[in-house]
XYZ file of C-alpha atoms in Angstrom:
544
model
C -108.488 154.552 135.045
C -111.712 154.751 136.333
C -111.213 158.655 137.129
C -110.454 159.697 133.673
C -113.519 157.966 132.130
C -116.019 158.940 134.694
C -114.557 163.224 134.208
C -114.242 162.491 130.860
C -118.121 161.546 130.866
C -119.059 163.976 133.634
C -116.910 166.844 131.249
C -119.333 166.873 128.510
C -122.482 166.404 130.328
C -121.466 169.703 132.286
C -120.501 171.556 128.026
C -124.482 170.420 127.889
C -126.133 171.997 130.596
C -124.092 175.441 130.038
C -126.345 175.471 126.524
C -128.505 179.020 127.714
C -129.864 179.632 123.338
C -133.250 180.510 123.260
C -135.982 177.808 122.214
C -136.424 177.584 118.025
C -139.866 177.133 116.589
C -140.321 175.762 113.707
C -143.301 175.069 111.462
C -145.248 172.538 112.285
C -144.709 170.720 109.210
C -140.549 170.445 109.488
C -138.304 168.042 111.370
C -135.423 168.913 112.617
C -132.365 166.247 112.852
C -128.598 166.585 114.568
C -126.140 164.994 113.034
C -122.463 164.877 113.993
C -121.133 164.087 110.596
C -121.028 166.135 107.294
C -121.181 164.018 104.077
C -118.158 164.544 101.426
C -121.073 163.752 99.129
C -124.670 163.516 98.477
C -124.504 160.649 96.292
C -124.769 157.588 97.855
C -122.247 156.159 95.784
C -119.191 158.414 97.020
C -119.992 158.064 100.510
C -119.291 154.714 102.617
C -121.033 153.286 105.916
C -124.246 154.890 107.954
C -123.629 157.650 105.799
C -124.029 155.996 102.075
C -126.884 153.920 103.788
C -128.841 157.300 105.308
C -128.786 159.615 102.370
C -130.003 156.628 100.295
C -132.720 155.832 102.198
C -133.707 159.821 102.828
C -133.037 160.757 99.021
C -132.714 157.776 96.708
C -134.569 153.546 96.474
C -133.386 150.046 96.248
C -134.232 147.485 94.815
C -134.412 146.760 98.859
C -134.106 147.375 101.849
C -134.531 145.661 105.492
C -137.676 146.621 108.235
C -137.462 147.039 112.105
C -138.035 143.581 112.420
C -134.399 142.602 110.104
C -136.952 141.275 107.199
C -135.172 141.821 104.164
C -138.008 143.476 102.123
C -138.576 145.226 98.444
C -138.599 149.032 98.027
C -138.397 149.175 94.322
C -138.454 145.651 93.942
C -142.226 144.061 94.298
C -140.224 141.034 96.046
C -136.977 139.942 97.430
C -135.730 137.333 94.589
C -135.363 133.562 96.574
C -134.962 130.193 95.170
C -138.375 129.587 95.854
C -140.162 132.599 94.339
C -137.936 131.887 91.559
C -135.865 135.124 91.145
C -132.796 133.373 91.847
C -131.981 130.400 89.424
C -131.459 126.968 90.172
C -127.481 126.745 89.542
C -127.685 130.327 91.911
C -126.242 132.364 88.137
C -129.291 134.741 87.593
C -131.121 136.716 90.065
C -134.064 138.216 88.414
C -136.008 141.638 90.152
C -139.462 142.635 89.023
C -140.120 146.632 90.128
C -143.242 148.069 91.261
C -145.238 149.918 88.331
C -145.176 153.835 87.939
C -141.606 154.460 89.889
C -140.485 157.782 89.193
C -137.909 160.212 90.029
C -138.084 163.054 92.224
C -137.345 165.053 88.482
C -140.689 162.964 86.496
C -138.974 160.618 84.947
C -139.622 157.145 85.024
C -137.478 155.081 87.033
C -136.798 151.418 85.036
C -135.040 149.100 84.975
C -132.669 150.527 82.537
C -131.701 152.729 85.419
C -130.467 149.607 87.461
C -128.515 148.266 84.678
C -126.653 151.994 84.655
C -126.156 151.546 87.890
C -124.371 148.258 88.252
C -122.345 149.448 85.578
C -121.273 152.823 87.005
C -120.000 151.732 90.509
C -118.088 148.716 88.131
C -116.957 152.193 86.458
C -113.600 152.586 87.053
C -113.104 155.906 86.289
C -116.028 156.650 89.532
C -114.443 156.950 92.645
C -117.165 154.308 94.806
C -114.693 152.885 97.778
C -115.902 149.214 96.961
C -117.175 147.410 94.667
C -117.466 144.744 96.066
C -121.261 142.230 95.254
C -120.939 143.914 92.226
C -118.084 142.863 90.618
C -119.167 139.283 90.821
C -121.940 140.348 88.356
C -120.998 139.311 84.786
C -123.898 141.390 83.255
C -126.981 143.223 83.904
C -130.299 143.184 81.694
C -133.246 144.567 81.448
C -135.812 143.037 79.316
C -139.087 144.490 79.842
C -138.756 148.111 81.741
C -139.701 146.594 84.653
C -137.466 143.798 84.930
C -133.847 143.763 85.746
C -131.557 140.174 85.864
C -128.377 140.191 87.003
C -126.519 137.311 85.564
C -123.700 136.868 87.721
C -120.080 134.479 87.664
C -120.717 132.518 90.216
C -123.181 131.649 92.279
C -122.399 134.717 95.012
C -125.215 134.439 98.305
C -124.567 137.720 99.744
C -125.543 139.439 96.591
C -129.465 140.361 97.805
C -127.992 142.638 100.465
C -125.159 144.597 98.277
C -126.377 145.655 94.756
C -128.428 148.417 94.712
C -129.159 147.406 98.601
C -128.054 149.654 101.754
C -125.013 147.839 102.123
C -124.224 148.538 98.605
C -125.448 151.275 96.931
C -129.063 152.710 95.433
C -130.142 153.389 92.170
C -128.970 155.710 90.041
C -130.796 157.845 87.459
C -129.020 156.647 84.234
C -131.008 159.883 82.393
C -128.640 162.855 84.466
C -125.366 160.596 84.485
C -125.106 158.043 82.203
C -123.524 160.811 79.387
C -120.805 161.773 81.959
C -117.640 160.410 82.197
C -117.436 159.653 85.939
C -119.723 161.296 88.575
C -116.808 162.058 91.203
C -117.285 165.822 90.910
C -120.996 167.557 89.223
C -123.582 169.403 91.097
C -125.684 166.043 90.751
C -123.032 165.244 93.981
C -124.268 168.534 95.793
C -128.212 168.709 94.971
C -128.822 164.554 93.364
C -132.292 163.400 92.158
C -133.907 160.298 93.556
C -137.122 158.351 94.020
C -136.780 157.723 97.527
C -139.341 160.075 99.957
C -137.674 163.418 100.170
C -135.516 165.635 97.315
C -132.730 167.664 98.479
C -134.077 171.647 98.268
C -130.189 173.073 99.191
C -126.931 171.740 100.836
C -125.789 174.860 103.036
C -121.433 173.336 103.692
C -120.539 173.218 107.272
C -123.928 174.045 108.287
C -126.617 171.341 106.912
C -129.247 170.269 104.237
C -132.799 171.074 102.861
C -134.924 168.380 101.849
C -138.759 168.840 101.044
C -141.191 165.818 100.700
C -141.346 164.156 97.112
C -144.345 164.593 95.548
C -143.611 162.119 93.097
C -142.510 158.967 96.293
C -143.894 155.524 95.085
C -146.330 155.002 98.770
C -146.875 159.226 98.108
C -145.551 162.891 100.069
C -144.217 162.152 103.123
C -146.631 163.967 105.660
C -143.374 165.590 107.065
C -143.144 168.545 104.403
C -139.654 169.990 105.864
C -136.637 167.548 106.621
C -133.686 169.957 107.829
C -130.612 167.999 109.394
C -127.802 170.340 110.874
C -124.376 169.405 111.716
C -122.487 169.427 115.153
C -119.457 167.781 115.183
C -119.333 168.047 118.228
C -122.026 165.816 120.251
C -122.340 168.586 123.323
C -123.805 170.910 120.456
C -126.511 168.572 119.379
C -127.461 167.582 122.929
C -127.970 171.411 123.629
C -129.945 171.626 120.529
C -132.216 169.299 122.001
C -132.567 170.187 125.526
C -133.485 174.235 124.014
C -135.821 172.550 121.193
C -133.784 173.603 118.236
C -133.370 170.388 117.191
C -136.168 167.754 117.167
C -133.656 164.658 116.570
C -130.342 163.430 117.046
C -129.370 160.527 114.798
C -126.184 158.517 114.433
C -124.514 159.807 117.752
C -120.864 159.179 117.647
C -119.994 159.410 121.338
C -122.585 156.637 123.037
C -121.448 157.663 126.315
C -124.721 160.669 125.487
C -127.324 157.985 125.598
C -127.920 157.812 129.653
C -127.676 161.774 129.275
C -129.965 161.884 126.142
C -132.727 159.170 128.021
C -132.438 162.014 130.756
C -134.127 164.922 128.444
C -137.838 165.906 128.672
C -139.993 164.743 125.458
C -137.037 163.005 123.981
C -137.197 159.483 123.744
C -133.823 157.560 122.936
C -132.549 154.526 121.730
C -129.871 152.023 121.560
C -130.861 149.313 118.503
C -128.228 146.716 118.043
C -127.073 146.477 114.043
C -124.916 144.290 112.676
C -121.406 145.935 113.174
C -118.839 146.286 115.893
C -116.443 148.367 117.972
C -113.135 147.872 117.429
C -109.776 148.782 117.785
C -108.199 147.626 114.678
C -104.287 146.844 114.384
C -102.584 147.841 111.411
C -100.876 144.030 110.015
C -98.420 145.924 107.794
C -96.556 147.788 109.924
C -93.570 146.425 111.863
C -95.038 146.877 114.996
C -98.106 144.999 114.542
C -97.324 142.947 111.974
C -96.757 140.096 114.425
C -100.085 138.058 115.475
C -97.864 137.679 119.011
C -98.105 141.316 119.444
C -101.448 142.095 119.011
C -102.935 139.199 120.413
C -100.393 140.161 123.379
C -101.810 144.567 123.119
C -105.475 142.607 123.090
C -104.761 141.144 126.503
C -103.746 144.379 128.259
C -106.912 145.419 127.950
C -109.971 144.833 130.547
C -112.508 145.410 127.189
C -115.469 144.344 129.548
C -114.427 147.483 132.642
C -113.979 149.943 130.050
C -116.714 149.273 127.756
C -119.156 149.429 131.243
C -117.289 152.637 132.346
C -117.457 154.713 129.010
C -120.472 153.593 127.942
C -123.220 153.128 130.958
C -125.343 150.666 129.023
C -125.667 151.582 125.922
C -123.282 148.942 124.460
C -121.966 146.120 126.162
C -118.671 144.075 125.204
C -119.917 140.722 125.443
C -121.240 139.053 122.452
C -119.465 141.696 120.549
C -118.543 138.826 117.700
C -122.326 139.263 116.258
C -121.928 142.242 115.350
C -119.505 141.451 112.268
C -121.661 137.631 112.477
C -124.951 137.687 112.888
C -126.499 134.964 112.397
C -123.118 133.163 112.083
C -121.675 134.056 114.698
C -120.111 130.935 116.703
C -119.056 132.642 120.349
C -117.129 129.621 121.162
C -115.012 129.676 118.082
C -114.927 133.957 118.415
C -114.902 134.377 122.044
C -115.382 137.436 124.013
C -111.992 139.516 124.423
C -110.046 138.233 127.757
C -108.038 140.371 130.171
C -104.761 138.675 131.196
C -101.756 140.671 131.515
C -99.455 138.517 132.546
C -100.203 136.525 129.051
C -99.717 139.296 127.380
C -96.118 140.230 128.780
C -95.129 136.324 128.344
C -96.417 137.216 124.394
C -94.247 139.986 124.032
C -91.191 138.406 125.921
C -91.593 135.463 123.203
C -91.770 137.702 120.831
C -88.930 139.245 121.272
C -89.845 142.754 123.141
C -88.216 142.335 126.169
C -88.617 144.853 129.358
C -85.514 147.524 130.024
C -85.118 150.073 132.626
C -88.436 151.195 134.362
C -90.876 148.950 132.396
C -90.661 150.189 128.867
C -90.147 147.046 126.705
C -87.405 147.272 123.981
C -86.055 145.053 120.600
C -83.689 145.687 118.807
C -82.714 148.691 120.744
C -86.462 150.252 119.279
C -88.920 151.237 122.147
C -92.321 149.461 122.328
C -94.479 152.146 121.123
C -97.532 152.287 118.507
C -99.931 155.492 117.204
C -103.476 155.098 118.334
C -105.641 157.168 116.588
C -109.206 157.858 117.516
C -112.039 160.614 116.912
C -112.246 163.641 118.007
C -115.146 166.254 119.957
C -115.864 162.305 121.410
C -115.695 162.087 125.129
C -115.858 158.205 125.247
C -113.105 158.230 122.322
C -111.073 160.178 124.777
C -112.033 158.306 128.020
C -111.182 154.553 126.123
C -107.886 156.464 124.172
C -106.499 157.055 127.724
C -107.508 154.274 129.596
C -105.869 151.946 126.443
C -103.075 153.674 127.460
C -102.648 153.022 130.581
C -103.392 149.385 130.194
C -100.376 149.010 127.744
C -98.153 151.151 129.628
C -98.642 148.537 132.402
C -96.956 146.014 129.844
C -94.377 147.700 128.625
C -95.673 149.755 125.627
C -96.204 153.313 125.293
C -99.380 154.600 122.748
C -99.409 157.892 121.583
C -102.774 159.234 120.982
C -104.056 161.317 117.715
C -107.289 162.749 117.609
C -108.934 163.396 114.138
C -112.226 165.037 112.915
C -114.699 162.421 111.590
C -114.348 163.538 107.967
C -110.585 163.323 107.976
C -110.594 160.379 109.832
C -113.352 158.091 107.940
C -112.409 159.905 104.438
C -110.753 157.730 102.122
C -106.949 156.792 100.912
C -106.839 159.646 98.047
C -108.655 162.186 100.504
C -105.142 161.642 102.975
C -107.466 159.339 105.730
C -105.787 158.099 107.912
C -107.887 155.071 108.928
C -107.871 154.266 105.152
C -104.609 155.441 104.150
C -103.354 152.970 107.125
C -101.366 155.674 108.903
C -101.733 154.131 112.581
C -100.484 151.204 114.636
C -104.071 150.833 116.635
C -107.253 152.985 115.312
C -110.607 152.912 117.775
C -113.089 152.526 114.922
C -116.551 151.226 115.022
C -118.066 150.173 111.581
C -121.104 148.631 109.883
C -120.080 145.472 108.476
C -123.463 144.586 106.548
C -126.319 142.550 106.632
C -124.981 139.080 105.905
C -122.117 137.658 107.350
C -120.322 137.878 104.871
C -116.700 139.767 105.324
C -115.294 139.850 102.324
C -114.691 142.915 101.987
C -113.039 143.756 105.704
C -110.676 140.681 105.831
C -109.677 139.713 102.210
C -106.620 140.393 100.218
C -108.334 141.761 97.739
C -109.571 144.671 99.588
C -107.185 146.298 101.189
C -107.897 150.105 100.424
C -107.682 151.693 97.997
C -109.747 148.674 96.692
C -111.756 148.037 100.013
C -112.933 148.297 103.348
C -110.413 145.944 104.681
C -108.664 148.324 107.150
C -106.465 146.651 109.373
C -104.352 145.253 105.766
C -104.860 141.376 107.057
C -103.984 139.086 103.963
C -103.966 135.418 104.901
C -104.743 132.607 102.320
C -106.949 130.739 104.550
C -109.334 133.509 105.309
C -109.782 134.041 101.102
C -110.295 130.189 100.927
C -112.769 130.478 103.394
C -114.584 133.626 102.584
C -114.877 131.688 98.832
C -116.550 128.790 100.359
C -118.820 130.364 102.168
C -120.036 133.318 99.423
C -120.598 131.045 96.995
C -123.123 128.291 98.558
C -126.869 128.949 99.325
C -126.773 125.981 101.659
C -126.735 127.544 105.066
C -125.440 124.731 106.712
C -121.729 125.061 104.613
C -121.873 128.464 105.161
C -121.763 128.526 108.786
C -119.105 126.096 108.525
C -117.257 128.323 107.225
C -117.704 131.100 109.198
C -116.876 129.365 112.418
C -113.794 127.737 110.695
C -113.097 131.916 110.362
C -113.593 133.131 113.208
C -111.493 130.870 114.422
C -108.929 131.854 112.381
C -109.552 135.869 113.429
C -109.658 134.957 117.190
C -105.637 134.046 116.683
C -104.817 136.184 114.141
C -106.232 139.196 115.765
C -106.010 142.235 113.536
C -109.262 144.222 115.374
C -110.028 143.781 118.782
C -114.027 143.516 118.978
C -114.760 145.965 122.048
C -119.257 145.678 121.105
C -122.068 144.899 118.958
C -122.861 148.928 117.797
C -126.207 149.891 118.890
C -127.689 153.228 116.633
C -127.658 155.606 119.300
C -130.756 158.237 118.129
C -133.035 160.573 120.482
C -136.048 162.259 118.753
C -138.620 164.239 119.891
C -142.141 162.517 121.846
C -143.531 163.953 118.986
C -142.063 161.982 116.146
C -144.522 159.192 115.641
C -143.293 155.968 113.772
C -139.961 156.326 113.954
C -137.947 152.883 114.150
C -134.751 151.748 113.718
C -133.637 149.073 111.607
C -130.128 146.788 110.472
C -129.567 149.507 108.375
C -130.716 153.322 109.594
C -133.517 155.241 111.539
C -134.453 156.194 108.100
C -135.716 153.496 106.680
C -139.312 153.914 107.002
C -138.924 157.926 107.072
C -141.696 158.469 104.742
C -144.319 156.963 106.857
C -143.185 159.449 109.660
C -145.230 162.002 111.518
C -144.976 164.883 113.370
C -147.634 166.064 116.161
C -147.765 170.223 116.602
C -146.459 172.111 119.077
C -148.012 172.530 122.048
C -145.842 172.581 124.960
C -143.580 174.902 126.264
C -139.727 175.427 125.470
C -137.992 172.426 126.952
C -135.072 173.973 129.981
């Protein structure tokens, strides 16, 4: 298995060294960034995960967002509502935001509290194809008593609200004057060239190629110093790294293959970083599938995989398997309740025996005449995923299970149910899937019964009344000790039921030119402060 991972990574590096393309200079006020995933829409309300946050931070504003120290700060809002400052009422049912004066959308129209009310109503509109309404569905009513005051009246106390509603984990503030008259925003010109109040505005989206943006002169902090920003798409990470080496781009953001980290660090004139974020790498089990619906089978398949060794060999320091649960539960993570993955193939074989999967000729296991076979889906054009897929195949073969690999291009892989996405459509027994949970330890969207796709992000499709009860208990109190106790109990259940096998706490792997100043990465994205970035003149010779 060592050879497989090493070969995949070696081929990645070899491919990266064959690019002989000429260096392309850009105007001194233009920053060029490559990334693997092309969005389905530039309207973040039609996106999900990192992609939604990325375009939200670039083009729009949120009420609040996270800085690079992990602190929640005001964005369009003057301050974060709390019990102490009166922004959250004593009964926990009313949350009040005060907007900064003078905010405007990039077309010059003022941004007011009415836009915030509209944004809530738009997400709750069943005609709009948003993947999740979680958080928004806890709002009984939104109102704007003054142009700079937005008040959210909740159905019940809801502690994760601040990180979900008009925050990077949810969706940004949308322009009422452009969208309110439409029945829905699912397929309109706005989705290709949206109007927001963020640091940049869209000039053009060249499908399959990239997006051109320019500094928004009406941004409340002043027009960004970097006048133009181009984001080009390179589904293959080798292509993106080649562009970095030749100087064709100045950055590589949201790298899907963390095996690239060591090579990104070695590129002259480039600073690579791997910043811990609130997300995980995981193997998701489809708990609704006949084969993997049995928790004994899920635990057995997990025990058969040497996660620690596999992650060390594949990602070479970019991520680590230790403390992976922190990526889901952040401050509420309890390593005793949700321990790191254990490698115990003997225990795996015993569990399979108990579950009725008996070893036959050649060691292959059968039950009711059917072999133990699982479809393991992964992302294409990602060497690390391919290496893990091959290793998992061998680990499972050693305990009598056969895993068939199937790879999907990234946009297809993460597509919603209505667009045939295999993960959200449940077309797998096992899926290698990294995801961002969010900025609060609430995991309702990942594990609650009612959030099974197409109604949320519960990709494992687990449905357990114990889990639902604990999630409800934790999200309806603002008492941190009560929340911690509920999450500890939840983590114990997850460790036992094994809807997903935790591989590592996610890190945002990105690389930028040393010419770029001011760039840091927050819990949300590398673009949280993009309006403050500066770019030094290009004086060096082309990179070799």
